[in-house]
C-alpha positions as protocol buffer text, in pm:
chain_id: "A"
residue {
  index: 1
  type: UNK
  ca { x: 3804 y: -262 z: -778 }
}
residue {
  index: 2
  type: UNK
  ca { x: 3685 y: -520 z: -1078 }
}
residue {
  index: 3
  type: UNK
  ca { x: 3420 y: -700 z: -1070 }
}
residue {
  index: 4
  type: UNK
  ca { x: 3522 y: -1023 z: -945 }
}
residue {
  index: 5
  type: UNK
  ca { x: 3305 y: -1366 z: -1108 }
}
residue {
  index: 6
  type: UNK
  ca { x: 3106 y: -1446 z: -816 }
}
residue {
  index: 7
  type: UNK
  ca { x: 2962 y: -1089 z: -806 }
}
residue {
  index: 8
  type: UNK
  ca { x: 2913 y: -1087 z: -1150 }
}
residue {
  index: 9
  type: UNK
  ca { x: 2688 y: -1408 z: -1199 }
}
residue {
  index: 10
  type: UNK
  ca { x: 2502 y: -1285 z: -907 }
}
residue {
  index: 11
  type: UNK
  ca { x: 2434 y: -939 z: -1035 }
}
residue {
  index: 12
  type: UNK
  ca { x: 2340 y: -1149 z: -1370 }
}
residue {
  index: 13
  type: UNK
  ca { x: 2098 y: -1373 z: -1171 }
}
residue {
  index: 14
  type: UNK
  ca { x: 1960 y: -1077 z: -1015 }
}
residue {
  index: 15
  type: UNK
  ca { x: 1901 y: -912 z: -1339 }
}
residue {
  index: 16
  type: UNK
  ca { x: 1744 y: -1179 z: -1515 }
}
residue {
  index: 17
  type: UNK
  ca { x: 1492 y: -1221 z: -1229 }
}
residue {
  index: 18
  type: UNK
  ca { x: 1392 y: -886 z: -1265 }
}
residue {
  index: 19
  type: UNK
  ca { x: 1357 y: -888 z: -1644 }
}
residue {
  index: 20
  type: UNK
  ca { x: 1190 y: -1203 z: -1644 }
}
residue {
  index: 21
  type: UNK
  ca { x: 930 y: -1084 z: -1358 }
}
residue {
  index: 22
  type: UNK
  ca { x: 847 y: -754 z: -1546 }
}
residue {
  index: 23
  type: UNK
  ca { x: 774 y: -940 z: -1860 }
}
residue {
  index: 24
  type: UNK
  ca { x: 485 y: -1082 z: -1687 }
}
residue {
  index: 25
  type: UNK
  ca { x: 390 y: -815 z: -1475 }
}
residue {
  index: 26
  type: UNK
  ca { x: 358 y: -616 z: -1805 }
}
residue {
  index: 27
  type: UNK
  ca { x: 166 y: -911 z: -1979 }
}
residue {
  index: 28
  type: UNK
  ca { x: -70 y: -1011 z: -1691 }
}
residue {
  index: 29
  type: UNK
  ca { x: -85 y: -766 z: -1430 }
}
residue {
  index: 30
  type: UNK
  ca { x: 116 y: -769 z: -1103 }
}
residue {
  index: 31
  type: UNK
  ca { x: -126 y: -955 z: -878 }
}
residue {
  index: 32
  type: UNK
  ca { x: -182 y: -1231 z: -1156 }
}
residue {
  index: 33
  type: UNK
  ca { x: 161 y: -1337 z: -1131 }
}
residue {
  index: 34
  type: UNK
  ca { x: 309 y: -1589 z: -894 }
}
residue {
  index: 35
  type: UNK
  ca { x: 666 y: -1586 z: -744 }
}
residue {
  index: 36
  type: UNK
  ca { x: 658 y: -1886 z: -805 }
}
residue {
  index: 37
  type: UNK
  ca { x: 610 y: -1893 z: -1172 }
}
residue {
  index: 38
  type: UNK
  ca { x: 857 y: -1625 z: -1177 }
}
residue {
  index: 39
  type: UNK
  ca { x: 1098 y: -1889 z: -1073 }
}
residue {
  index: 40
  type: UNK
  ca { x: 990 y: -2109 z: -1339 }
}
residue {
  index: 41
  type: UNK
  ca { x: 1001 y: -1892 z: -1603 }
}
residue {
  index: 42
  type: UNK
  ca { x: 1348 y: -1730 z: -1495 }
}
residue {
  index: 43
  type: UNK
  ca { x: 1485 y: -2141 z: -1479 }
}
residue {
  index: 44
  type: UNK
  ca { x: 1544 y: -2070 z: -1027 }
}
residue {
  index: 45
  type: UNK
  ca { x: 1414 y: -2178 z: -738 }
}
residue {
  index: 46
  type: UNK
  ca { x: 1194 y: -1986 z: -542 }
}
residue {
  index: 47
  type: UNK
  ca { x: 1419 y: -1967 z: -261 }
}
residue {
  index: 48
  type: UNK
  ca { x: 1663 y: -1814 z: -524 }
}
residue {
  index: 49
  type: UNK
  ca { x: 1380 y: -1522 z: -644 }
}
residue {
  index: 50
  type: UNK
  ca { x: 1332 y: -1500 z: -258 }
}
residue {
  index: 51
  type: UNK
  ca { x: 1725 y: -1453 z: -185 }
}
residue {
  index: 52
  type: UNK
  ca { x: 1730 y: -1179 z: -381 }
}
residue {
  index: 53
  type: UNK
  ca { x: 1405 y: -1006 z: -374 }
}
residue {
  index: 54
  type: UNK
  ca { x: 1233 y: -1064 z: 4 }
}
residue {
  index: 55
  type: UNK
  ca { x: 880 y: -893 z: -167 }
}
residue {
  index: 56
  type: UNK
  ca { x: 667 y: -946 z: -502 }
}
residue {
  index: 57
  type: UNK
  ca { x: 679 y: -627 z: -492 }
}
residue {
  index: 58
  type: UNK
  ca { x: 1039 y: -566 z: -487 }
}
residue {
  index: 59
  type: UNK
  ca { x: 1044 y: -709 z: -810 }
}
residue {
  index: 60
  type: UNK
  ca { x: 880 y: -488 z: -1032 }
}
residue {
  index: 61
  type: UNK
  ca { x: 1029 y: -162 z: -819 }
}
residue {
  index: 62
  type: UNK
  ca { x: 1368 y: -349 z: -808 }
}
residue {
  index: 63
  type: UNK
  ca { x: 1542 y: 19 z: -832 }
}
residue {
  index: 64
  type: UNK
  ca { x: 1313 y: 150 z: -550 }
}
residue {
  index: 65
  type: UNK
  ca { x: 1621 y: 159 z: -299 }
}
residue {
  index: 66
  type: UNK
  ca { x: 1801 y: 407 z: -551 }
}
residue {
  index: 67
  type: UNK
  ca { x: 1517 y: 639 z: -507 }
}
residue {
  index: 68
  type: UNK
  ca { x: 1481 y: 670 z: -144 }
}
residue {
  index: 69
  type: UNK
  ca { x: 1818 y: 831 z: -175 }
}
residue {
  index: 70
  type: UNK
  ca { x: 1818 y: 984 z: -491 }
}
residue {
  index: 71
  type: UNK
  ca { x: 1752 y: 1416 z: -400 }
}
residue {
  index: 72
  type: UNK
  ca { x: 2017 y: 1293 z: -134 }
}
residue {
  index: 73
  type: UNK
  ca { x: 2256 y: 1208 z: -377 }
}
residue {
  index: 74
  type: UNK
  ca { x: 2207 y: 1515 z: -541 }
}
residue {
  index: 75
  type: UNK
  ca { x: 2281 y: 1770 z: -251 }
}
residue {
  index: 76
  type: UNK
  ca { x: 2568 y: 1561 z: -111 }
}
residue {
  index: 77
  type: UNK
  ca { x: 2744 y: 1591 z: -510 }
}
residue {
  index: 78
  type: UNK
  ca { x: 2674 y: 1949 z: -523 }
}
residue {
  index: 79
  type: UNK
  ca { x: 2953 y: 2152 z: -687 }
}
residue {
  index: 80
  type: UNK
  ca { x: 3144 y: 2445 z: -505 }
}
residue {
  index: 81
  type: UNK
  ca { x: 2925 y: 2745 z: -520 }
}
residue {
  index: 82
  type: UNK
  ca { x: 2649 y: 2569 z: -570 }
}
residue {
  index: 83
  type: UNK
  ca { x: 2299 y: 2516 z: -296 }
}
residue {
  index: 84
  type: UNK
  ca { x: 2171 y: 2246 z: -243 }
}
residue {
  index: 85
  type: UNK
  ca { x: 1883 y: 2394 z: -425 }
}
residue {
  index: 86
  type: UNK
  ca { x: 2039 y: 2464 z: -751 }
}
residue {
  index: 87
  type: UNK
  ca { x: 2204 y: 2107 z: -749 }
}
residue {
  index: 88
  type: UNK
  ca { x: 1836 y: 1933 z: -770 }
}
residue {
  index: 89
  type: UNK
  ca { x: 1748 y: 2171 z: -1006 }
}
residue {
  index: 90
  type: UNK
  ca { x: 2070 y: 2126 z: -1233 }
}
residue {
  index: 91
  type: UNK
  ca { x: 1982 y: 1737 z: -1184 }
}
residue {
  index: 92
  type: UNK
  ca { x: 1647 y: 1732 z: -1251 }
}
residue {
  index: 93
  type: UNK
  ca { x: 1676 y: 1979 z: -1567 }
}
residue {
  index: 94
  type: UNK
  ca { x: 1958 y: 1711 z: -1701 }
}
residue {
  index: 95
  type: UNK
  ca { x: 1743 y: 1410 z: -1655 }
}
residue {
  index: 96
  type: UNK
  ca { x: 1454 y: 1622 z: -1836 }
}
residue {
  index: 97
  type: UNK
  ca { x: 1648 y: 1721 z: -2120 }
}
residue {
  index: 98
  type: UNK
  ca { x: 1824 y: 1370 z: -2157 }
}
residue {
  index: 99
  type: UNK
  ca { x: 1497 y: 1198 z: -2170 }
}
residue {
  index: 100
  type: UNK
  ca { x: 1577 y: 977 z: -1856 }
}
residue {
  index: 101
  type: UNK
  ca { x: 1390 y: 701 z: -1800 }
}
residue {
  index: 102
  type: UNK
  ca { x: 1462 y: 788 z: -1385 }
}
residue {
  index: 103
  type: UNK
  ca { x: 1212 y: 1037 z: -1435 }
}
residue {
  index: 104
  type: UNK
  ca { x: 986 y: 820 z: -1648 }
}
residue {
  index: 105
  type: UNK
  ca { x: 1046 y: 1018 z: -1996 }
}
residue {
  index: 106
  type: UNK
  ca { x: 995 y: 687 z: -2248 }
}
residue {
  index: 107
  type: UNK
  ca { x: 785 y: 519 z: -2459 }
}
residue {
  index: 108
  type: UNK
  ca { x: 603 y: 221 z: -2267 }
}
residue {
  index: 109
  type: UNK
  ca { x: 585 y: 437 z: -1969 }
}
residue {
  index: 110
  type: UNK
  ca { x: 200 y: 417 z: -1962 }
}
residue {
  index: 111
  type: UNK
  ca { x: 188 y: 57 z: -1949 }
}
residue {
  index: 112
  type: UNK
  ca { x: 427 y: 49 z: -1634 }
}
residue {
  index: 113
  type: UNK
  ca { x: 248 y: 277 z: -1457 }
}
residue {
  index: 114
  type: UNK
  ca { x: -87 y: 40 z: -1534 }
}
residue {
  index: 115
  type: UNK
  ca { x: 37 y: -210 z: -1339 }
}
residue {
  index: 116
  type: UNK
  ca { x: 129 y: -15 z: -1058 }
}
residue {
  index: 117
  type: UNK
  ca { x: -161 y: 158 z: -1045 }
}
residue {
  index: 118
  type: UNK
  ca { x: -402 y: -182 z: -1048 }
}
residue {
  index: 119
  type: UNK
  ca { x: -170 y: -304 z: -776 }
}
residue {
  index: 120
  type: UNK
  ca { x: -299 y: -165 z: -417 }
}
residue {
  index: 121
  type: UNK
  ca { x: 21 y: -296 z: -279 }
}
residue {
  index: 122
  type: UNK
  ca { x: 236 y: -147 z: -514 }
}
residue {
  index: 123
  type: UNK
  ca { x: 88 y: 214 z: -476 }
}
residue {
  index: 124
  type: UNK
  ca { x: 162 y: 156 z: -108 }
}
residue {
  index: 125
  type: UNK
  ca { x: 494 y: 61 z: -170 }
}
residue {
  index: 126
  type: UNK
  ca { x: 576 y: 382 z: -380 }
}
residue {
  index: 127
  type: UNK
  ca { x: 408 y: 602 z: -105 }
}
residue {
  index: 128
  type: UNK
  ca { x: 668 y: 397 z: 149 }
}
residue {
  index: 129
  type: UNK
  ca { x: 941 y: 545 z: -73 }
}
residue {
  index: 130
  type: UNK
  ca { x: 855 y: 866 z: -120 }
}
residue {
  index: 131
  type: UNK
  ca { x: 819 y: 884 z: 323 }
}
residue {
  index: 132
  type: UNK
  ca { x: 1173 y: 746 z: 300 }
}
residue {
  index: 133
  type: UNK
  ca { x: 1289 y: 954 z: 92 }
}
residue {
  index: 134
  type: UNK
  ca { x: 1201 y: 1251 z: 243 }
}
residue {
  index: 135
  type: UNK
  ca { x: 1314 y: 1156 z: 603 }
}
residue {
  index: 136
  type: UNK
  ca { x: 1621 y: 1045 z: 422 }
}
residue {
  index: 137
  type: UNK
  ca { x: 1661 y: 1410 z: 264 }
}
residue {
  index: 138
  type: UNK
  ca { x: 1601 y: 1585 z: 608 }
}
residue {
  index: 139
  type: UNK
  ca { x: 1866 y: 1401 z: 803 }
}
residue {
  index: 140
  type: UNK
  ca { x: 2081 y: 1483 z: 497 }
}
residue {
  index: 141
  type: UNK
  ca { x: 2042 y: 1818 z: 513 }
}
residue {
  index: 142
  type: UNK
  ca { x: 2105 y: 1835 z: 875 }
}
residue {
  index: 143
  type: UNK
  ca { x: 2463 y: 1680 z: 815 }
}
residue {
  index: 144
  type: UNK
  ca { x: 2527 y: 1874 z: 489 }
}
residue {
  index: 145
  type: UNK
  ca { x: 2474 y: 2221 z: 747 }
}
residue {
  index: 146
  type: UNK
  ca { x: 2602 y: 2094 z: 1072 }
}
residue {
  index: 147
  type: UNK
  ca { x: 2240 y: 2171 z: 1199 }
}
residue {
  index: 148
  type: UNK
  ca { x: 2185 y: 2184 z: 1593 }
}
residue {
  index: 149
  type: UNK
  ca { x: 1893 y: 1995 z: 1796 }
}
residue {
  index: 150
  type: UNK
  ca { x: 1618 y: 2250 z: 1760 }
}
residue {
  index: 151
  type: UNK
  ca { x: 1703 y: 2351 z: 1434 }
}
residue {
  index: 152
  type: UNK
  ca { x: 1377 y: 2346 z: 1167 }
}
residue {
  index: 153
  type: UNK
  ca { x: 1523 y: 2524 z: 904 }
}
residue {
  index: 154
  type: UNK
  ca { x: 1728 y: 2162 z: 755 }
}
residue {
  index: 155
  type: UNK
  ca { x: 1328 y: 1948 z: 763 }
}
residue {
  index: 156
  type: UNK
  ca { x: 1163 y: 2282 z: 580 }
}
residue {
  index: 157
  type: UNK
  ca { x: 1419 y: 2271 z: 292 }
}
residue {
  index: 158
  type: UNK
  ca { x: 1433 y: 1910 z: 243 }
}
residue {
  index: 159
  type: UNK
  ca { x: 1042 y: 1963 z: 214 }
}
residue {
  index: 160
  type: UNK
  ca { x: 1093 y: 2251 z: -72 }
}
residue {
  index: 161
  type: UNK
  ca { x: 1370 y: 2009 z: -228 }
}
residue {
  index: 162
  type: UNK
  ca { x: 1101 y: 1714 z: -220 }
}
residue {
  index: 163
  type: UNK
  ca { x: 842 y: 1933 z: -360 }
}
residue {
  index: 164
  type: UNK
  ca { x: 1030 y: 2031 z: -663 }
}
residue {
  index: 165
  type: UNK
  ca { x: 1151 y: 1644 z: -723 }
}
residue {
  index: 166
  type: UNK
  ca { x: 753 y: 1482 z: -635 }
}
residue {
  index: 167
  type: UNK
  ca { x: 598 y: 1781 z: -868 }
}
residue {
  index: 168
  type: UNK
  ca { x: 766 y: 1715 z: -1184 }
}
residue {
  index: 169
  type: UNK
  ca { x: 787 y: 1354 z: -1122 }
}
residue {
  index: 170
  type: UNK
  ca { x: 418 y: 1336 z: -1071 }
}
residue {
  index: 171
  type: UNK
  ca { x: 364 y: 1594 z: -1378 }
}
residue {
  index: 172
  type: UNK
  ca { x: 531 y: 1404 z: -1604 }
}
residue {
  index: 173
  type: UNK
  ca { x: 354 y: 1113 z: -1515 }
}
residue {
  index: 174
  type: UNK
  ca { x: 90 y: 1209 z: -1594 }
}
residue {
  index: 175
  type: UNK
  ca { x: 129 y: 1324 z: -1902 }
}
residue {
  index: 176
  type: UNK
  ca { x: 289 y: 1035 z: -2043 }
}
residue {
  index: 177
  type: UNK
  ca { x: 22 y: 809 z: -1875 }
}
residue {
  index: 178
  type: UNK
  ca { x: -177 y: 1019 z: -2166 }
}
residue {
  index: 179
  type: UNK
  ca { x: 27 y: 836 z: -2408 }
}
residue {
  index: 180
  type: UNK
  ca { x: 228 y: 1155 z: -2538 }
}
residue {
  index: 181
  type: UNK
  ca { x: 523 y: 1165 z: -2717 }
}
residue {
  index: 182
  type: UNK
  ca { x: 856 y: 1184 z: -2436 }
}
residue {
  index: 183
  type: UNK
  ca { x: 982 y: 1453 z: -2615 }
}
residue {
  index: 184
  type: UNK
  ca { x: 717 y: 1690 z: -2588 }
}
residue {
  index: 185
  type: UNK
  ca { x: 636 y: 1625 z: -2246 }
}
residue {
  index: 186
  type: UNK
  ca { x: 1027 y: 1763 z: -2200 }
}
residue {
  index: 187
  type: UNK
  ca { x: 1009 y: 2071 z: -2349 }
}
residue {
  index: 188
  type: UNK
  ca { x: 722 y: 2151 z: -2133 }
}
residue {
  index: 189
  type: UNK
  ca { x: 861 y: 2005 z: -1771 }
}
residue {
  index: 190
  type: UNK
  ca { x: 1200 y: 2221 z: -1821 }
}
residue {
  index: 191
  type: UNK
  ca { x: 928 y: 2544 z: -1822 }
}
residue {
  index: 192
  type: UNK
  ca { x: 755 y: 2354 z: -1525 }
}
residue {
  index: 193
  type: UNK
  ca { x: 1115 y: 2406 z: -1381 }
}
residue {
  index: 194
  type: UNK
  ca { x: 1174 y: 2765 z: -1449 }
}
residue {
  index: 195
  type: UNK
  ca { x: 817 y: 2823 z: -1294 }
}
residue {
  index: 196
  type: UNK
  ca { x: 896 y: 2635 z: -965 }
}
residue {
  index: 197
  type: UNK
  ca { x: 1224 y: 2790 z: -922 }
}
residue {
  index: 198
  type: UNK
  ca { x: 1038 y: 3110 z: -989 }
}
residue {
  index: 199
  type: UNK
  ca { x: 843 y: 3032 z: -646 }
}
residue {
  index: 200
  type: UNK
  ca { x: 1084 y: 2902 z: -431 }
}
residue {
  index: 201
  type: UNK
  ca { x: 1225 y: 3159 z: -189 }
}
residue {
  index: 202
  type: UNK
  ca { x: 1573 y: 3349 z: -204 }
}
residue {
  index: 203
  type: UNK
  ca { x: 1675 y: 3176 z: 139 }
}
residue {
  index: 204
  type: UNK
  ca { x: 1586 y: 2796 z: 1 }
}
residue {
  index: 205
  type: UNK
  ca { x: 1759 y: 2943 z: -322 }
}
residue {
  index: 206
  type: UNK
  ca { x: 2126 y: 3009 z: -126 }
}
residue {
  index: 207
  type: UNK
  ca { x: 2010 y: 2725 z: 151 }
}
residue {
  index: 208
  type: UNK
  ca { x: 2342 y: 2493 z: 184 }
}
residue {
  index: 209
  type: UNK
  ca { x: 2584 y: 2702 z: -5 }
}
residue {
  index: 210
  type: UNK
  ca { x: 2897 y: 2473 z: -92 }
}
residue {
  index: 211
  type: UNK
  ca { x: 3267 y: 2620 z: -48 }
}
residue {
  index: 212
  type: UNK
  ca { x: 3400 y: 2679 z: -389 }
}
């Protein structure tokens, strides 16, 4: 279905919140900045900033919703023939090798993750996400198998699944907090992958199994 106008200027508005409020969170540090200069700056109220973002914070991790769900995404798109194992490994590998900026592989990376980590509410907030996104994963898993009250087996692979996506993320973070060139820091997360597929077990491995 197209886009119709009214969705469009409001996904525009939305937008040009955001950009606006990272501009100064980059330039001044997240707790220096006010919402409502933001609304000064982006030319709206601050009831408008506040209709579409409820939290400061919400504003610089405006695509924070995308990650609760993200691994989720992942194992519920899985191909036929394909775990739910090798599908966050075949995503993961692509967003590596494509220099993503989902899993933080770009220049000015550093200076993003500055401001988050000056911010004591904003390092809570990405610890709230990742606790989403793992419960998130588990009751995937249990509808992806059909899994019955009792059943542990669906909660211990979303914890493998998490491991592999909060390891590499976390990796490459830190390498590129180090200033390093994105395409380096690549080459050596896809053997990062091999290595961690290398330790997961055969029965995580074949876990989920779709029907071809």
């Amino acid at each position: 279905m197209a886009e119709g106008l009214r969705e469009r200027k409001k996904r525009q508005t939305r937008q040009h919140i955001s950009d606006v409020a990272t501009d100064l969170f980059l330039e001044r540090g997240f707790d220096a900045v006010t919402m409502a200069e933001i609304a000064r700056v982006a030319d709206v109220s601050v009831n408008t900033v506040y209709n579409y973002f409820p939290a400061k914070e919400d504003l610089f991790l405006d695509r924070g919703e995308g990650l609760v769900d993200r691994v989720s995404r992942w194992v519920r798109g899985r191909r036929g023939g394909e775990s739910a194992a090798d599908a966050v490994l075949r995503e993961l590998r692509e967003a590596v090798e494509t220099l993503s900026h989902t899993v933080g592989l770009f220049e000015g990376y550093a200076t993003f993750m500055r401001v988050v980590l000056e911010a004591h509410t904003l390092r809570s907030r990405l610890w709230q996400i990742r606790q989403e996104a793992l419960l998130d994963l588990e009751r995937t898993m249990r509808d992806e198998v059909g899994a019955e009250d009792g059943d542990h087996v669906p909660a211990l692979v979303a914890g493998q699944l998490d491991w592999l996506h909060s390891t590499v993320m976390g990796w490459i973070s830190a390498e590129m907090m180090k200033h390093r060139d994105p395409r380096e820091v690549s080459r050596e997360a896809l053997v990062l992958l091999d290595e961690m597929e290398e330790l997961l077990g055969e029965r995580v491995l074949s876990y989920a199994v779709r029907a071809g």
